[in-house]
Coordinates of C-alpha atoms and ligand atoms in Angstrom, one line a residue:
M1 CA 173.8 197.3 139.5
S2 CA 172.1 193.7 139.9
Y3 CA 168.3 192.9 139.1
E4 CA 166.2 190.0 140.3
T5 CA 164.5 189.4 137.2
L6 CA 167.1 190.6 134.6
L7 CA 171.0 190.6 133.5
V8 CA 172.3 193.7 132.3
E9 CA 175.5 193.9 130.5
T10 CA 177.2 197.1 129.0
H11 CA 179.3 196.5 125.8
D12 CA 181.0 199.7 125.3
R13 CA 178.0 202.3 124.3
V14 CA 175.5 199.6 124.0
T15 CA 173.4 198.1 126.8
L16 CA 172.1 194.4 126.7
I17 CA 169.3 193.9 128.9
R18 CA 167.9 190.2 129.1
L19 CA 165.0 189.2 130.5
N20 CA 165.8 186.3 132.7
R21 CA 162.9 184.3 134.5
P22 CA 163.6 181.2 132.6
Q23 CA 161.2 179.0 134.6
A24 CA 158.1 180.9 133.4
L25 CA 159.3 181.9 130.0
N26 CA 160.0 185.5 131.1
A27 CA 156.4 186.2 132.0
L28 CA 156.3 189.7 132.9
N29 CA 155.3 189.9 136.5
S30 CA 155.7 192.7 138.7
Q31 CA 159.3 192.6 139.5
V32 CA 160.3 192.4 135.6
M33 CA 158.5 195.8 135.4
N34 CA 160.0 197.1 138.3
D35 CA 163.6 196.3 137.0
L36 CA 162.8 197.3 133.7
I37 CA 162.1 200.6 134.8
A38 CA 165.2 201.1 136.9
A39 CA 167.5 199.6 134.2
L40 CA 165.9 201.7 131.3
G41 CA 166.3 204.7 133.6
A42 CA 169.8 203.8 134.3
F43 CA 170.8 203.5 130.8
D44 CA 168.9 206.8 129.9
A45 CA 170.9 208.6 132.4
D46 CA 174.3 207.2 131.5
D47 CA 176.0 209.5 129.1
S48 CA 178.3 206.6 127.9
Q49 CA 175.5 204.7 126.7
G50 CA 173.9 205.1 123.4
C51 CA 171.4 202.5 122.5
A52 CA 169.9 199.4 124.4
V53 CA 168.9 196.0 123.2
I54 CA 166.0 194.1 125.3
T55 CA 166.2 190.3 124.6
G56 CA 164.9 187.1 126.5
S57 CA 166.3 183.6 126.0
E58 CA 166.6 181.4 122.8
K59 CA 163.0 179.8 123.9
A60 CA 161.1 183.0 124.9
F61 CA 161.6 186.8 124.2
A62 CA 158.5 186.8 127.0
A63 CA 155.8 184.5 127.1
G64 CA 153.5 187.5 128.3
A65 CA 152.2 189.1 131.4
D66 CA 152.3 186.7 134.3
I67 CA 149.0 184.8 134.3
K68 CA 149.7 183.5 137.5
E69 CA 150.1 186.7 139.0
M70 CA 146.9 188.3 137.1
A71 CA 144.6 185.5 137.9
E72 CA 143.0 186.6 140.7
L73 CA 143.1 190.5 140.3
T74 CA 139.9 192.6 140.6
F75 CA 138.8 195.7 138.3
A76 CA 139.9 197.7 141.2
D77 CA 143.4 196.5 141.2
T78 CA 143.9 196.7 137.2
F79 CA 142.0 200.1 136.9
G80 CA 142.5 201.5 140.3
G81 CA 146.1 200.4 140.6
N82 CA 146.5 201.4 136.7
L83 CA 148.5 198.0 136.4
F84 CA 150.8 198.2 133.6
A85 CA 151.4 202.0 133.4
G86 CA 155.2 201.5 134.5
Y87 CA 155.6 200.4 131.0
D88 CA 154.9 203.6 130.0
R89 CA 159.1 204.1 130.8
V90 CA 159.9 201.8 127.7
I91 CA 157.9 204.6 125.7
A92 CA 159.6 207.3 127.7
T93 CA 163.1 206.3 127.0
R94 CA 164.8 209.0 124.8
K95 CA 167.7 206.9 123.5
P96 CA 166.8 204.3 121.2
V97 CA 165.9 200.7 122.5
I98 CA 165.8 197.8 120.1
A99 CA 164.1 194.2 120.8
A100 CA 165.9 191.1 119.9
V101 CA 163.5 188.5 119.8
S102 CA 163.7 184.7 119.8
G103 CA 161.1 182.1 120.4
F104 CA 157.8 183.2 122.0
A105 CA 156.6 187.1 122.1
L106 CA 153.1 186.6 123.4
G107 CA 150.8 188.9 125.0
G108 CA 152.7 191.3 127.1
G109 CA 156.0 190.2 125.7
C110 CA 154.9 191.0 122.0
E111 CA 153.6 194.4 123.3
L112 CA 156.9 195.1 125.1
A113 CA 158.4 194.4 121.7
M114 CA 156.6 196.5 120.0
M115 CA 157.2 199.4 122.3
C116 CA 160.6 199.2 121.4
D117 CA 161.9 201.4 118.4
F118 CA 162.5 198.2 116.3
I119 CA 162.4 194.6 116.1
I120 CA 165.3 192.3 115.2
A121 CA 163.5 188.6 114.9
A122 CA 165.4 185.4 115.1
D123 CA 164.0 183.0 112.5
S124 CA 162.6 181.1 115.5
A125 CA 160.6 184.1 116.8
K126 CA 156.6 183.9 117.3
F127 CA 154.6 186.6 117.8
G128 CA 151.3 186.6 118.9
Q129 CA 148.0 188.5 121.0
P130 CA 146.5 185.2 122.6
E131 CA 144.8 187.2 125.3
I132 CA 141.4 186.4 123.8
K133 CA 142.1 182.8 124.9
L134 CA 142.3 184.0 128.3
G135 CA 138.9 185.9 128.3
V136 CA 141.1 189.4 128.0
T137 CA 142.2 191.7 125.3
P138 CA 145.9 193.0 124.7
G139 CA 146.4 195.7 127.6
M140 CA 149.8 197.3 126.8
G141 CA 148.9 199.0 123.6
G142 CA 149.1 195.6 121.5
S143 CA 146.0 196.5 119.4
Q144 CA 147.2 199.8 118.8
R145 CA 150.7 199.4 117.9
M146 CA 150.2 196.1 115.8
A147 CA 147.4 198.1 114.0
R148 CA 149.9 200.9 112.9
A149 CA 152.6 198.3 112.3
I150 CA 150.7 195.9 110.1
G151 CA 147.2 197.3 109.6
K152 CA 143.9 196.2 110.4
A153 CA 142.9 192.6 108.6
K154 CA 146.5 191.0 110.2
T155 CA 146.0 192.5 113.4
M156 CA 142.2 191.8 114.0
E157 CA 142.8 188.1 113.1
M158 CA 145.6 188.0 115.6
C159 CA 143.8 189.2 118.3
L160 CA 140.5 187.4 117.5
T161 CA 142.0 184.0 117.0
G162 CA 145.1 184.3 119.2
R163 CA 147.3 182.7 116.7
M164 CA 150.6 182.7 116.1
M165 CA 152.8 184.6 113.5
G166 CA 156.0 183.4 112.4
A167 CA 159.3 185.5 111.9
A168 CA 159.1 185.5 107.9
E169 CA 155.2 186.3 108.0
A170 CA 155.9 189.1 110.9
E171 CA 158.8 190.7 108.5
A172 CA 156.6 190.5 105.3
A173 CA 153.8 192.5 107.5
G174 CA 156.2 194.9 108.6
L175 CA 156.0 194.1 112.3
V176 CA 160.0 193.3 112.3
A177 CA 162.8 195.4 110.7
R178 CA 165.0 192.3 110.2
V179 CA 165.0 188.3 110.4
V180 CA 168.4 186.8 111.3
P181 CA 169.6 183.2 112.2
A182 CA 169.0 182.5 115.6
A183 CA 172.3 181.7 116.4
D184 CA 173.4 185.1 115.3
L185 CA 170.6 187.4 116.8
I186 CA 172.6 189.0 119.7
A187 CA 175.5 189.6 117.5
E188 CA 173.3 191.0 114.8
A189 CA 171.2 193.2 117.3
L190 CA 174.3 194.2 119.0
K191 CA 176.0 195.3 115.7
S192 CA 173.0 197.2 115.0
A193 CA 173.0 198.7 118.4
E194 CA 176.4 199.8 117.9
A195 CA 175.5 201.2 114.5
V196 CA 172.9 203.4 116.5
A197 CA 175.2 204.3 119.4
S198 CA 177.8 205.7 116.9
M199 CA 175.7 208.4 115.8
S200 CA 175.1 212.2 117.2
P201 CA 173.1 211.6 120.2
L202 CA 171.2 214.6 119.4
A203 CA 170.3 213.4 115.7
T204 CA 169.5 210.0 117.2
R205 CA 167.0 211.4 119.5
A206 CA 165.6 213.6 117.0
V207 CA 164.9 210.9 114.6
K208 CA 163.3 209.0 117.4
E209 CA 161.0 211.7 118.3
M210 CA 160.0 212.3 114.6
V211 CA 159.3 209.1 113.6
N212 CA 156.9 208.5 116.6
V213 CA 155.5 212.0 115.6
A214 CA 154.3 210.2 112.4
F215 CA 151.8 208.1 114.4
E216 CA 150.2 210.8 116.4
T217 CA 149.8 213.7 113.8
P218 CA 148.4 214.5 110.4
L219 CA 150.7 214.6 107.6
A220 CA 151.5 218.3 107.2
Q221 CA 152.2 218.6 111.0
G222 CA 154.3 215.7 111.2
V223 CA 156.3 217.0 108.3
L224 CA 156.6 220.6 109.8
F225 CA 157.7 218.9 113.0
E226 CA 160.4 217.0 111.2
R227 CA 161.4 220.4 109.6
R228 CA 161.5 222.2 112.7
L229 CA 164.0 219.8 114.4
F230 CA 166.2 219.3 111.3
D231 CA 166.6 223.3 111.4
G232 CA 167.4 223.2 115.3
L233 CA 170.3 220.6 114.9
F234 CA 171.8 223.6 112.8
G235 CA 172.5 224.9 116.4
S236 CA 174.5 222.1 117.2
E237 CA 178.2 221.6 117.1
D238 CA 177.4 217.9 116.0
Q239 CA 175.9 219.2 112.7
K240 CA 179.2 221.5 112.1
E241 CA 181.5 218.4 113.0
G242 CA 179.5 215.6 110.8
M243 CA 179.7 217.8 107.9
A244 CA 183.4 218.9 108.3
A245 CA 184.2 215.6 109.0
F246 CA 182.5 214.4 105.7
I247 CA 184.4 217.0 103.6
A248 CA 187.6 216.3 105.1
K249 CA 187.1 212.6 104.6
R250 CA 187.2 211.8 108.6
A251 CA 185.2 210.0 111.2
A252 CA 183.3 212.4 113.0
D253 CA 183.9 212.8 116.7
W254 CA 180.5 213.6 118.2
K255 CA 180.1 215.9 121.5
G256 CA 176.3 215.8 122.0
R257 CA 175.8 219.1 121.9
Ligands
HXC301 C1 152.8 182.8 133.9 C2 153.9 181.2 132.1 C3 153.5 182.0 131.2 C4 152.5 183.2 131.5 C5 154.6 180.2 130.5 N1 154.2 180.4 131.6 N2 154.0 181.4 130.0 N3 153.8 181.7 133.8 N4 152.6 183.7 132.9 N5 152.2 184.0 130.7 C6 155.1 179.1 132.6 C7 154.1 177.7 132.5 O1 153.1 177.8 133.4 C8 155.2 177.1 132.9 O2 155.6 176.7 134.3 C9 156.7 177.4 132.3 O3 156.3 178.7 132.3 C10 156.8 176.7 131.0 O4 155.6 176.8 130.0 P1 155.1 175.6 129.3 O5 153.8 176.1 129.2 O6 154.8 174.4 129.9 O7 155.8 175.5 127.8 P2 155.5 175.0 126.6 O8 154.8 173.7 126.6 O9 156.7 175.0 125.9 O10 154.4 176.1 125.7 C11 154.9 177.6 125.8 C12 153.8 178.6 125.5 C13 152.8 178.5 126.8 C14 153.0 178.3 124.3 C15 154.4 179.7 125.4 O11 153.4 178.5 127.8 C16 151.7 179.5 126.9 O12 150.9 179.6 126.1 N6 152.0 180.5 127.7 C17 151.1 181.5 127.7 C18 150.7 182.4 126.9 C19 150.1 183.7 127.1 O13 148.5 183.3 127.2 N7 150.4 184.8 127.0 C20 149.6 186.0 127.4 C21 149.4 186.3 128.7 S1 148.3 187.5 129.0 P3 155.4 175.8 135.4 O14 155.3 176.2 136.8 O15 153.9 175.1 135.0 O16 156.3 174.3 134.6 C22 149.0 189.1 128.8 C23 148.0 190.3 129.0 C24 148.9 191.3 128.2 O17 150.2 189.1 128.4 C25 147.7 192.4 128.6 C26 148.5 193.3 129.7 C27 149.9 193.2 129.7

């Protein structure tokens, strides 16, 4: 399958999705959104694939929603047309998705990265929510996800001043999982994705659901949700296989059932 604004490669069990609008620093126009919806849908439906990596170019993960496309929109277009609702597809993806960020991840680009399950950043990465400078605000969940990831003080400052945050600060603040040299970004992200993809697909989906529930529920309910998913995995062949393989000192052969 080929896409107008994406380059998609499969590496054994890992799908690498590269945003590819270099002339606009990967600004997220409606074509990018539609292409991402299709690519993530295909990835999620393909049993041979266990983890996806979304990346951009060395200069820009994505410099935001496409300002030229948005400039003349009306309230009826945005609210009436539910403008960015298509990005809910990123959140709906049941298999893990890693963002590999090099260069600018601004506005919708930062928000797209934060929708992924975790972010690996090149040392060149720059995160920001500069919408305030355009007379608007984050609109793809940025104010909410950033506040949950790094707290009110930094989020408020980032969203009110529109300043950028470098990779080291983003790592110290807890926005990114890991910072790697820019030259190693794709290799490191693929290595991490291969590790994720080598686990039981059932346990992997369970981890994704339970960690995400932490942001939606009180602690006691979240702990109970975790325990019930944990209990449920004892009904899977993969649990028997994983524990038998450990005891026999061999690699597990996951069946996904
Ligand atoms: C459309 C964009 C763009 C964007 C860059 N370009 N960002 N086009 N939408 N978000 C285009 C430029 O117009 C230019 O095209 C080309 O990409 C290269 O950009 P330059 O500005 O020349 O590059 P540089 O000087 O290196 O500056 C890089 C930059 C700057 C600092 C990232 O481009 C920038 O500030 N971009 C906008 C960042 C931003 O405000 N993002 C938030 C968008 S609002 P031409 O044709 O002129 O050469 C948003 C809303 C989210 O994301 C909420 C709902 C989703």
